[in-house]
Amino acid sequence: ASDVYKRQVLARAATDAGHWQAAARLWRSRTRSAPGDGEAWAGLGVALARLGEDDDALAALDRAVALGALRPGLATTRGQVLLRRGEAARAVPVLEAALVVRGDDLAALVGLGVAHAMLGARVPALAAFDRALAIDPLDGAARHNRARLLAVP
């Protein structure tokens, strides 16, 4: 049991340090030894998302949600992966759920704005960008995406 605990601690440390390849390897090992551990699946999904392995990341994140993982930012990461896959319609409710949990999540707000823009819904897109800028007027992603949306008639 202590070896399992050590691997979990190492996986969290690698994740916290942004060592995504090591984190993915360690979390994958944890999911093999404890397939019902939603937090391990969440950790794996986040690491894979950071590595750009979106298909595997989404599968791991979906498994984490199905297992009841409650990691902060999990929905935001799922939404970002869906956006990168071009699945804006699926991303909208995921990002809205992220904002119910944490209303000041800038990444979720910008992602929601991008998703709405991808779907051609200018008003909700601008509302999401404006909400992000109300929280942080210097947020580069919100400013850029808002300006880009306004530049297109």
Short mmCIF file of N, CA and C in Angstrom, two decimals:
data_model
loop_
_atom_site.label_atom_id
_atom_site.label_comp_id
_atom_site.label_asym_id
_atom_site.label_seq_id
_atom_site.Cartn_x
_atom_site.Cartn_y
_atom_site.Cartn_z
N ALA A 1 0.82 -1.20 0.00
CA ALA A 1 0.00 0.00 0.00
C ALA A 1 0.86 1.25 0.00
N SER A 2 2.01 1.23 0.65
CA SER A 2 2.84 2.43 0.71
C SER A 2 3.44 2.76 -0.66
N ASP A 3 3.72 1.72 -1.48
CA ASP A 3 4.24 1.96 -2.82
C ASP A 3 3.19 2.66 -3.69
N VAL A 4 1.93 2.25 -3.54
CA VAL A 4 0.82 2.87 -4.27
C VAL A 4 0.70 4.34 -3.86
N TYR A 5 0.79 4.60 -2.56
CA TYR A 5 0.70 5.97 -2.06
C TYR A 5 1.85 6.82 -2.60
N LYS A 6 3.06 6.26 -2.63
CA LYS A 6 4.22 7.00 -3.14
C LYS A 6 4.02 7.38 -4.61
N ARG A 7 3.50 6.43 -5.40
CA ARG A 7 3.27 6.72 -6.83
C ARG A 7 2.23 7.83 -7.00
N GLN A 8 1.21 7.81 -6.15
CA GLN A 8 0.19 8.85 -6.23
C GLN A 8 0.77 10.21 -5.86
N VAL A 9 1.60 10.24 -4.84
CA VAL A 9 2.26 11.49 -4.44
C VAL A 9 3.16 11.99 -5.56
N LEU A 10 3.91 11.08 -6.18
CA LEU A 10 4.78 11.46 -7.30
C LEU A 10 3.96 11.97 -8.49
N ALA A 11 2.84 11.33 -8.76
CA ALA A 11 1.98 11.77 -9.86
C ALA A 11 1.46 13.18 -9.60
N ARG A 12 1.02 13.45 -8.38
CA ARG A 12 0.55 14.80 -8.04
C ARG A 12 1.68 15.82 -8.14
N ALA A 13 2.87 15.44 -7.67
CA ALA A 13 4.01 16.35 -7.74
C ALA A 13 4.39 16.66 -9.18
N ALA A 14 4.39 15.65 -10.04
CA ALA A 14 4.70 15.87 -11.46
C ALA A 14 3.66 16.77 -12.10
N THR A 15 2.40 16.56 -11.75
CA THR A 15 1.32 17.40 -12.27
C THR A 15 1.50 18.84 -11.81
N ASP A 16 1.71 19.02 -10.51
CA ASP A 16 1.88 20.37 -9.96
C ASP A 16 3.07 21.10 -10.57
N ALA A 17 4.12 20.34 -10.90
CA ALA A 17 5.32 20.93 -11.48
C ALA A 17 5.22 21.13 -12.99
N GLY A 18 4.15 20.62 -13.60
CA GLY A 18 4.00 20.76 -15.05
C GLY A 18 4.85 19.80 -15.85
N HIS A 19 5.29 18.73 -15.24
CA HIS A 19 6.04 17.68 -15.94
C HIS A 19 5.04 16.69 -16.51
N TRP A 20 4.47 17.07 -17.65
CA TRP A 20 3.29 16.37 -18.16
C TRP A 20 3.56 14.95 -18.60
N GLN A 21 4.72 14.68 -19.20
CA GLN A 21 5.00 13.31 -19.62
C GLN A 21 5.14 12.39 -18.41
N ALA A 22 5.87 12.84 -17.41
CA ALA A 22 6.01 12.04 -16.19
C ALA A 22 4.66 11.88 -15.51
N ALA A 23 3.89 12.95 -15.46
CA ALA A 23 2.58 12.89 -14.82
C ALA A 23 1.68 11.88 -15.55
N ALA A 24 1.68 11.92 -16.87
CA ALA A 24 0.84 10.99 -17.64
C ALA A 24 1.27 9.56 -17.36
N ARG A 25 2.56 9.30 -17.34
CA ARG A 25 3.04 7.95 -17.07
C ARG A 25 2.63 7.49 -15.68
N LEU A 26 2.80 8.35 -14.69
CA LEU A 26 2.45 7.98 -13.31
C LEU A 26 0.94 7.82 -13.11
N TRP A 27 0.16 8.74 -13.68
CA TRP A 27 -1.30 8.62 -13.56
C TRP A 27 -1.80 7.39 -14.31
N ARG A 28 -1.21 7.09 -15.46
CA ARG A 28 -1.62 5.90 -16.22
C ARG A 28 -1.36 4.64 -15.39
N SER A 29 -0.23 4.61 -14.71
CA SER A 29 0.08 3.49 -13.83
C SER A 29 -0.97 3.37 -12.73
N ARG A 30 -1.37 4.51 -12.19
CA ARG A 30 -2.38 4.51 -11.12
C ARG A 30 -3.74 4.01 -11.65
N THR A 31 -4.11 4.41 -12.86
CA THR A 31 -5.40 3.95 -13.41
C THR A 31 -5.38 2.45 -13.65
N ARG A 32 -4.21 1.90 -13.97
CA ARG A 32 -4.12 0.45 -14.17
C ARG A 32 -4.25 -0.30 -12.84
N SER A 33 -3.64 0.26 -11.79
CA SER A 33 -3.70 -0.43 -10.49
C SER A 33 -5.01 -0.16 -9.76
N ALA A 34 -5.66 0.96 -10.07
CA ALA A 34 -6.93 1.31 -9.41
C ALA A 34 -7.88 1.91 -10.44
N PRO A 35 -8.47 1.08 -11.31
CA PRO A 35 -9.30 1.60 -12.40
C PRO A 35 -10.55 2.34 -11.95
N GLY A 36 -10.92 2.23 -10.70
CA GLY A 36 -12.09 2.94 -10.19
C GLY A 36 -11.76 4.26 -9.52
N ASP A 37 -10.50 4.69 -9.61
CA ASP A 37 -10.05 5.93 -8.98
C ASP A 37 -10.28 7.11 -9.94
N GLY A 38 -11.38 7.83 -9.73
CA GLY A 38 -11.71 8.96 -10.60
C GLY A 38 -10.67 10.05 -10.61
N GLU A 39 -10.03 10.28 -9.47
CA GLU A 39 -9.00 11.32 -9.41
C GLU A 39 -7.79 10.94 -10.26
N ALA A 40 -7.46 9.66 -10.31
CA ALA A 40 -6.35 9.22 -11.16
C ALA A 40 -6.68 9.43 -12.64
N TRP A 41 -7.92 9.12 -13.01
CA TRP A 41 -8.35 9.35 -14.39
C TRP A 41 -8.33 10.85 -14.71
N ALA A 42 -8.74 11.68 -13.74
CA ALA A 42 -8.70 13.14 -13.94
C ALA A 42 -7.27 13.61 -14.14
N GLY A 43 -6.37 13.13 -13.30
CA GLY A 43 -4.96 13.50 -13.44
C GLY A 43 -4.39 13.09 -14.77
N LEU A 44 -4.73 11.87 -15.21
CA LEU A 44 -4.27 11.40 -16.51
C LEU A 44 -4.84 12.27 -17.62
N GLY A 45 -6.12 12.59 -17.53
CA GLY A 45 -6.75 13.41 -18.56
C GLY A 45 -6.13 14.79 -18.67
N VAL A 46 -5.86 15.41 -17.53
CA VAL A 46 -5.23 16.73 -17.53
C VAL A 46 -3.84 16.66 -18.16
N ALA A 47 -3.05 15.67 -17.75
CA ALA A 47 -1.70 15.53 -18.29
C ALA A 47 -1.73 15.31 -19.81
N LEU A 48 -2.61 14.43 -20.25
CA LEU A 48 -2.71 14.16 -21.69
C LEU A 48 -3.19 15.38 -22.46
N ALA A 49 -4.10 16.15 -21.85
CA ALA A 49 -4.57 17.38 -22.50
C ALA A 49 -3.42 18.36 -22.67
N ARG A 50 -2.60 18.48 -21.66
CA ARG A 50 -1.45 19.39 -21.73
C ARG A 50 -0.43 18.94 -22.78
N LEU A 51 -0.40 17.63 -23.01
CA LEU A 51 0.50 17.09 -24.03
C LEU A 51 -0.11 17.14 -25.43
N GLY A 52 -1.38 17.56 -25.52
CA GLY A 52 -2.04 17.66 -26.82
C GLY A 52 -2.60 16.35 -27.33
N GLU A 53 -2.68 15.35 -26.48
CA GLU A 53 -3.23 14.04 -26.86
C GLU A 53 -4.73 14.06 -26.57
N ASP A 54 -5.45 14.82 -27.38
CA ASP A 54 -6.83 15.16 -27.07
C ASP A 54 -7.79 13.99 -27.04
N ASP A 55 -7.65 13.03 -27.95
CA ASP A 55 -8.58 11.90 -27.94
C ASP A 55 -8.46 11.10 -26.65
N ASP A 56 -7.23 10.77 -26.28
CA ASP A 56 -7.01 10.01 -25.04
C ASP A 56 -7.35 10.85 -23.82
N ALA A 57 -7.06 12.16 -23.90
CA ALA A 57 -7.38 13.05 -22.78
C ALA A 57 -8.89 13.08 -22.54
N LEU A 58 -9.65 13.22 -23.62
CA LEU A 58 -11.11 13.28 -23.47
C LEU A 58 -11.66 11.97 -22.91
N ALA A 59 -11.12 10.86 -23.36
CA ALA A 59 -11.58 9.56 -22.84
C ALA A 59 -11.29 9.46 -21.34
N ALA A 60 -10.10 9.88 -20.92
CA ALA A 60 -9.75 9.83 -19.50
C ALA A 60 -10.60 10.80 -18.69
N LEU A 61 -10.81 12.00 -19.21
CA LEU A 61 -11.63 12.99 -18.49
C LEU A 61 -13.08 12.53 -18.38
N ASP A 62 -13.60 11.95 -19.45
CA ASP A 62 -14.97 11.43 -19.40
C ASP A 62 -15.08 10.30 -18.37
N ARG A 63 -14.07 9.46 -18.31
CA ARG A 63 -14.07 8.38 -17.32
C ARG A 63 -14.01 8.96 -15.91
N ALA A 64 -13.20 10.00 -15.71
CA ALA A 64 -13.10 10.65 -14.40
C ALA A 64 -14.46 11.19 -13.96
N VAL A 65 -15.15 11.84 -14.87
CA VAL A 65 -16.47 12.40 -14.56
C VAL A 65 -17.45 11.26 -14.22
N ALA A 66 -17.41 10.20 -15.00
CA ALA A 66 -18.30 9.06 -14.76
C ALA A 66 -18.05 8.43 -13.39
N LEU A 67 -16.80 8.51 -12.93
CA LEU A 67 -16.43 7.95 -11.62
C LEU A 67 -16.63 8.96 -10.48
N GLY A 68 -17.09 10.16 -10.82
CA GLY A 68 -17.40 11.15 -9.78
C GLY A 68 -16.25 12.01 -9.33
N ALA A 69 -15.21 12.14 -10.14
CA ALA A 69 -14.08 12.99 -9.77
C ALA A 69 -14.53 14.44 -9.63
N LEU A 70 -14.06 15.11 -8.62
CA LEU A 70 -14.48 16.48 -8.34
C LEU A 70 -13.32 17.46 -8.40
N ARG A 71 -12.29 17.16 -9.13
CA ARG A 71 -11.10 18.01 -9.21
C ARG A 71 -11.47 19.38 -9.78
N PRO A 72 -11.04 20.45 -9.12
CA PRO A 72 -11.31 21.79 -9.67
C PRO A 72 -10.66 21.93 -11.05
N GLY A 73 -11.36 22.55 -11.96
CA GLY A 73 -10.84 22.78 -13.30
C GLY A 73 -11.05 21.62 -14.27
N LEU A 74 -11.60 20.52 -13.78
CA LEU A 74 -11.79 19.35 -14.64
C LEU A 74 -12.72 19.68 -15.81
N ALA A 75 -13.83 20.35 -15.52
CA ALA A 75 -14.76 20.70 -16.60
C ALA A 75 -14.13 21.69 -17.57
N THR A 76 -13.34 22.61 -17.06
CA THR A 76 -12.67 23.57 -17.94
C THR A 76 -11.73 22.84 -18.90
N THR A 77 -10.96 21.92 -18.38
CA THR A 77 -10.05 21.16 -19.23
C THR A 77 -10.82 20.35 -20.26
N ARG A 78 -11.92 19.71 -19.84
CA ARG A 78 -12.75 18.96 -20.80
C ARG A 78 -13.26 19.90 -21.90
N GLY A 79 -13.73 21.09 -21.51
CA GLY A 79 -14.22 22.05 -22.49
C GLY A 79 -13.14 22.49 -23.46
N GLN A 80 -11.94 22.73 -22.96
CA GLN A 80 -10.84 23.14 -23.83
C GLN A 80 -10.48 22.04 -24.82
N VAL A 81 -10.48 20.80 -24.36
CA VAL A 81 -10.19 19.68 -25.26
C VAL A 81 -11.27 19.58 -26.34
N LEU A 82 -12.51 19.71 -25.94
CA LEU A 82 -13.60 19.67 -26.93
C LEU A 82 -13.45 20.79 -27.95
N LEU A 83 -13.07 21.97 -27.51
CA LEU A 83 -12.86 23.08 -28.45
C LEU A 83 -11.74 22.77 -29.43
N ARG A 84 -10.64 22.23 -28.94
CA ARG A 84 -9.53 21.90 -29.84
C ARG A 84 -9.95 20.84 -30.86
N ARG A 85 -10.89 20.01 -30.48
CA ARG A 85 -11.40 18.98 -31.41
C ARG A 85 -12.47 19.55 -32.33
N GLY A 86 -12.82 20.83 -32.17
CA GLY A 86 -13.83 21.45 -33.01
C GLY A 86 -15.25 21.15 -32.59
N GLU A 87 -15.43 20.68 -31.36
CA GLU A 87 -16.75 20.29 -30.87
C GLU A 87 -17.35 21.39 -29.98
N ALA A 88 -17.59 22.54 -30.58
CA ALA A 88 -18.08 23.70 -29.82
C ALA A 88 -19.43 23.44 -29.17
N ALA A 89 -20.32 22.77 -29.87
CA ALA A 89 -21.65 22.52 -29.30
C ALA A 89 -21.57 21.66 -28.04
N ARG A 90 -20.66 20.70 -28.01
CA ARG A 90 -20.47 19.89 -26.80
C ARG A 90 -19.73 20.68 -25.72
N ALA A 91 -18.88 21.61 -26.12
CA ALA A 91 -18.08 22.37 -25.15
C ALA A 91 -18.92 23.35 -24.35
N VAL A 92 -19.96 23.93 -24.97
CA VAL A 92 -20.75 24.97 -24.29
C VAL A 92 -21.31 24.49 -22.95
N PRO A 93 -22.06 23.40 -22.88
CA PRO A 93 -22.60 23.00 -21.58
C PRO A 93 -21.52 22.59 -20.58
N VAL A 94 -20.43 22.04 -21.08
CA VAL A 94 -19.33 21.65 -20.19
C VAL A 94 -18.71 22.89 -19.55
N LEU A 95 -18.47 23.92 -20.35
CA LEU A 95 -17.87 25.16 -19.83
C LEU A 95 -18.86 25.92 -18.94
N GLU A 96 -20.13 25.86 -19.29
CA GLU A 96 -21.13 26.49 -18.41
C GLU A 96 -21.16 25.80 -17.05
N ALA A 97 -21.02 24.48 -17.04
CA ALA A 97 -20.97 23.74 -15.77
C ALA A 97 -19.74 24.14 -14.97
N ALA A 98 -18.63 24.35 -15.66
CA ALA A 98 -17.40 24.79 -14.97
C ALA A 98 -17.62 26.13 -14.29
N LEU A 99 -18.38 27.01 -14.94
CA LEU A 99 -18.62 28.34 -14.38
C LEU A 99 -19.61 28.31 -13.23
N VAL A 100 -20.46 27.30 -13.16
CA VAL A 100 -21.35 27.15 -12.01
C VAL A 100 -20.51 26.85 -10.77
N VAL A 101 -19.47 26.04 -10.95
CA VAL A 101 -18.59 25.67 -9.85
C VAL A 101 -17.69 26.84 -9.46
N ARG A 102 -17.12 27.50 -10.47
CA ARG A 102 -16.19 28.61 -10.21
C ARG A 102 -16.45 29.71 -11.23
N GLY A 103 -17.25 30.69 -10.83
CA GLY A 103 -17.69 31.73 -11.74
C GLY A 103 -16.60 32.65 -12.25
N ASP A 104 -15.44 32.65 -11.60
CA ASP A 104 -14.35 33.53 -12.03
C ASP A 104 -13.27 32.78 -12.80
N ASP A 105 -13.58 31.63 -13.35
CA ASP A 105 -12.63 30.82 -14.10
C ASP A 105 -12.44 31.46 -15.48
N LEU A 106 -11.34 32.21 -15.62
CA LEU A 106 -11.10 32.93 -16.88
C LEU A 106 -10.98 31.99 -18.07
N ALA A 107 -10.31 30.87 -17.89
CA ALA A 107 -10.16 29.92 -19.01
C ALA A 107 -11.52 29.40 -19.46
N ALA A 108 -12.42 29.15 -18.51
CA ALA A 108 -13.76 28.68 -18.88
C ALA A 108 -14.54 29.78 -19.58
N LEU A 109 -14.42 31.01 -19.10
CA LEU A 109 -15.13 32.13 -19.73
C LEU A 109 -14.64 32.36 -21.15
N VAL A 110 -13.34 32.37 -21.33
CA VAL A 110 -12.79 32.58 -22.68
C VAL A 110 -13.17 31.40 -23.57
N GLY A 111 -13.07 30.19 -23.04
CA GLY A 111 -13.48 29.02 -23.81
C GLY A 111 -14.94 29.08 -24.21
N LEU A 112 -15.78 29.52 -23.28
CA LEU A 112 -17.21 29.64 -23.58
C LEU A 112 -17.42 30.69 -24.68
N GLY A 113 -16.72 31.79 -24.60
CA GLY A 113 -16.82 32.80 -25.66
C GLY A 113 -16.38 32.26 -27.01
N VAL A 114 -15.28 31.53 -27.02
CA VAL A 114 -14.78 30.94 -28.27
C VAL A 114 -15.80 29.93 -28.80
N ALA A 115 -16.35 29.11 -27.93
CA ALA A 115 -17.34 28.11 -28.37
C ALA A 115 -18.55 28.80 -29.00
N HIS A 116 -19.05 29.83 -28.33
CA HIS A 116 -20.20 30.55 -28.90
C HIS A 116 -19.84 31.19 -30.24
N ALA A 117 -18.64 31.75 -30.32
CA ALA A 117 -18.20 32.37 -31.58
C ALA A 117 -18.12 31.32 -32.69
N MET A 118 -17.61 30.14 -32.36
CA MET A 118 -17.52 29.06 -33.35
C MET A 118 -18.91 28.66 -33.86
N LEU A 119 -19.89 28.80 -32.97
CA LEU A 119 -21.27 28.44 -33.33
C LEU A 119 -22.02 29.59 -33.98
N GLY A 120 -21.36 30.76 -34.13
CA GLY A 120 -21.99 31.92 -34.75
C GLY A 120 -22.88 32.71 -33.81
N ALA A 121 -22.77 32.48 -32.53
CA ALA A 121 -23.59 33.18 -31.53
C ALA A 121 -22.79 34.35 -30.95
N ARG A 122 -22.83 35.47 -31.66
CA ARG A 122 -22.01 36.63 -31.29
C ARG A 122 -22.36 37.22 -29.92
N VAL A 123 -23.64 37.37 -29.62
CA VAL A 123 -24.05 38.03 -28.37
C VAL A 123 -23.56 37.26 -27.15
N PRO A 124 -23.81 35.94 -27.05
CA PRO A 124 -23.27 35.23 -25.88
C PRO A 124 -21.74 35.16 -25.88
N ALA A 125 -21.14 35.14 -27.06
CA ALA A 125 -19.67 35.13 -27.12
C ALA A 125 -19.13 36.43 -26.52
N LEU A 126 -19.67 37.56 -26.97
CA LEU A 126 -19.23 38.85 -26.42
C LEU A 126 -19.50 38.94 -24.93
N ALA A 127 -20.63 38.41 -24.48
CA ALA A 127 -20.96 38.44 -23.05
C ALA A 127 -19.92 37.66 -22.25
N ALA A 128 -19.49 36.52 -22.76
CA ALA A 128 -18.49 35.72 -22.05
C ALA A 128 -17.14 36.46 -22.00
N PHE A 129 -16.74 37.05 -23.14
CA PHE A 129 -15.48 37.79 -23.15
C PHE A 129 -15.56 39.00 -22.22
N ASP A 130 -16.69 39.71 -22.24
CA ASP A 130 -16.86 40.88 -21.36
C ASP A 130 -16.82 40.48 -19.89
N ARG A 131 -17.43 39.35 -19.58
CA ARG A 131 -17.41 38.86 -18.19
C ARG A 131 -15.97 38.54 -17.77
N ALA A 132 -15.20 37.94 -18.66
CA ALA A 132 -13.79 37.65 -18.36
C ALA A 132 -13.02 38.94 -18.15
N LEU A 133 -13.27 39.93 -19.01
CA LEU A 133 -12.55 41.20 -18.89
C LEU A 133 -12.98 42.00 -17.66
N ALA A 134 -14.19 41.78 -17.18
CA ALA A 134 -14.61 42.43 -15.94
C ALA A 134 -13.81 41.87 -14.76
N ILE A 135 -13.42 40.61 -14.85
CA ILE A 135 -12.62 39.98 -13.80
C ILE A 135 -11.16 40.39 -13.93
N ASP A 136 -10.65 40.36 -15.16
CA ASP A 136 -9.25 40.74 -15.42
C ASP A 136 -9.19 41.52 -16.72
N PRO A 137 -9.19 42.85 -16.63
CA PRO A 137 -9.20 43.68 -17.84
C PRO A 137 -7.97 43.48 -18.74
N LEU A 138 -6.93 42.86 -18.23
CA LEU A 138 -5.72 42.67 -19.02
C LEU A 138 -5.59 41.25 -19.58
N ASP A 139 -6.61 40.43 -19.41
CA ASP A 139 -6.53 39.05 -19.90
C ASP A 139 -6.37 39.07 -21.42
N GLY A 140 -5.21 38.61 -21.87
CA GLY A 140 -4.88 38.66 -23.29
C GLY A 140 -5.78 37.83 -24.17
N ALA A 141 -6.15 36.65 -23.71
CA ALA A 141 -7.00 35.77 -24.53
C ALA A 141 -8.39 36.38 -24.70
N ALA A 142 -8.94 36.92 -23.63
CA ALA A 142 -10.28 37.53 -23.72
C ALA A 142 -10.23 38.76 -24.61
N ARG A 143 -9.21 39.60 -24.45
CA ARG A 143 -9.09 40.81 -25.27
C ARG A 143 -8.93 40.46 -26.75
N HIS A 144 -8.06 39.52 -27.03
CA HIS A 144 -7.80 39.12 -28.41
C HIS A 144 -9.06 38.56 -29.07
N ASN A 145 -9.69 37.61 -28.39
CA ASN A 145 -10.88 36.97 -28.98
C ASN A 145 -12.04 37.94 -29.13
N ARG A 146 -12.19 38.85 -28.19
CA ARG A 146 -13.25 39.86 -28.28
C ARG A 146 -13.00 40.78 -29.48
N ALA A 147 -11.76 41.26 -29.61
CA ALA A 147 -11.41 42.14 -30.72
C ALA A 147 -11.57 41.43 -32.06
N ARG A 148 -11.18 40.18 -32.09
CA ARG A 148 -11.30 39.39 -33.33
C ARG A 148 -12.77 39.23 -33.72
N LEU A 149 -13.62 38.99 -32.74
CA LEU A 149 -15.05 38.82 -33.01
C LEU A 149 -15.66 40.12 -33.51
N LEU A 150 -15.26 41.25 -32.91
CA LEU A 150 -15.80 42.54 -33.31
C LEU A 150 -15.29 42.99 -34.69
N ALA A 151 -14.13 42.48 -35.09
CA ALA A 151 -13.56 42.85 -36.38
C ALA A 151 -14.28 42.20 -37.55
N VAL A 152 -15.02 41.14 -37.27
CA VAL A 152 -15.74 40.43 -38.33
C VAL A 152 -17.19 40.91 -38.32
N PRO A 153 -17.64 41.48 -39.45
CA PRO A 153 -19.03 41.99 -39.48
C PRO A 153 -20.07 40.89 -39.43
#
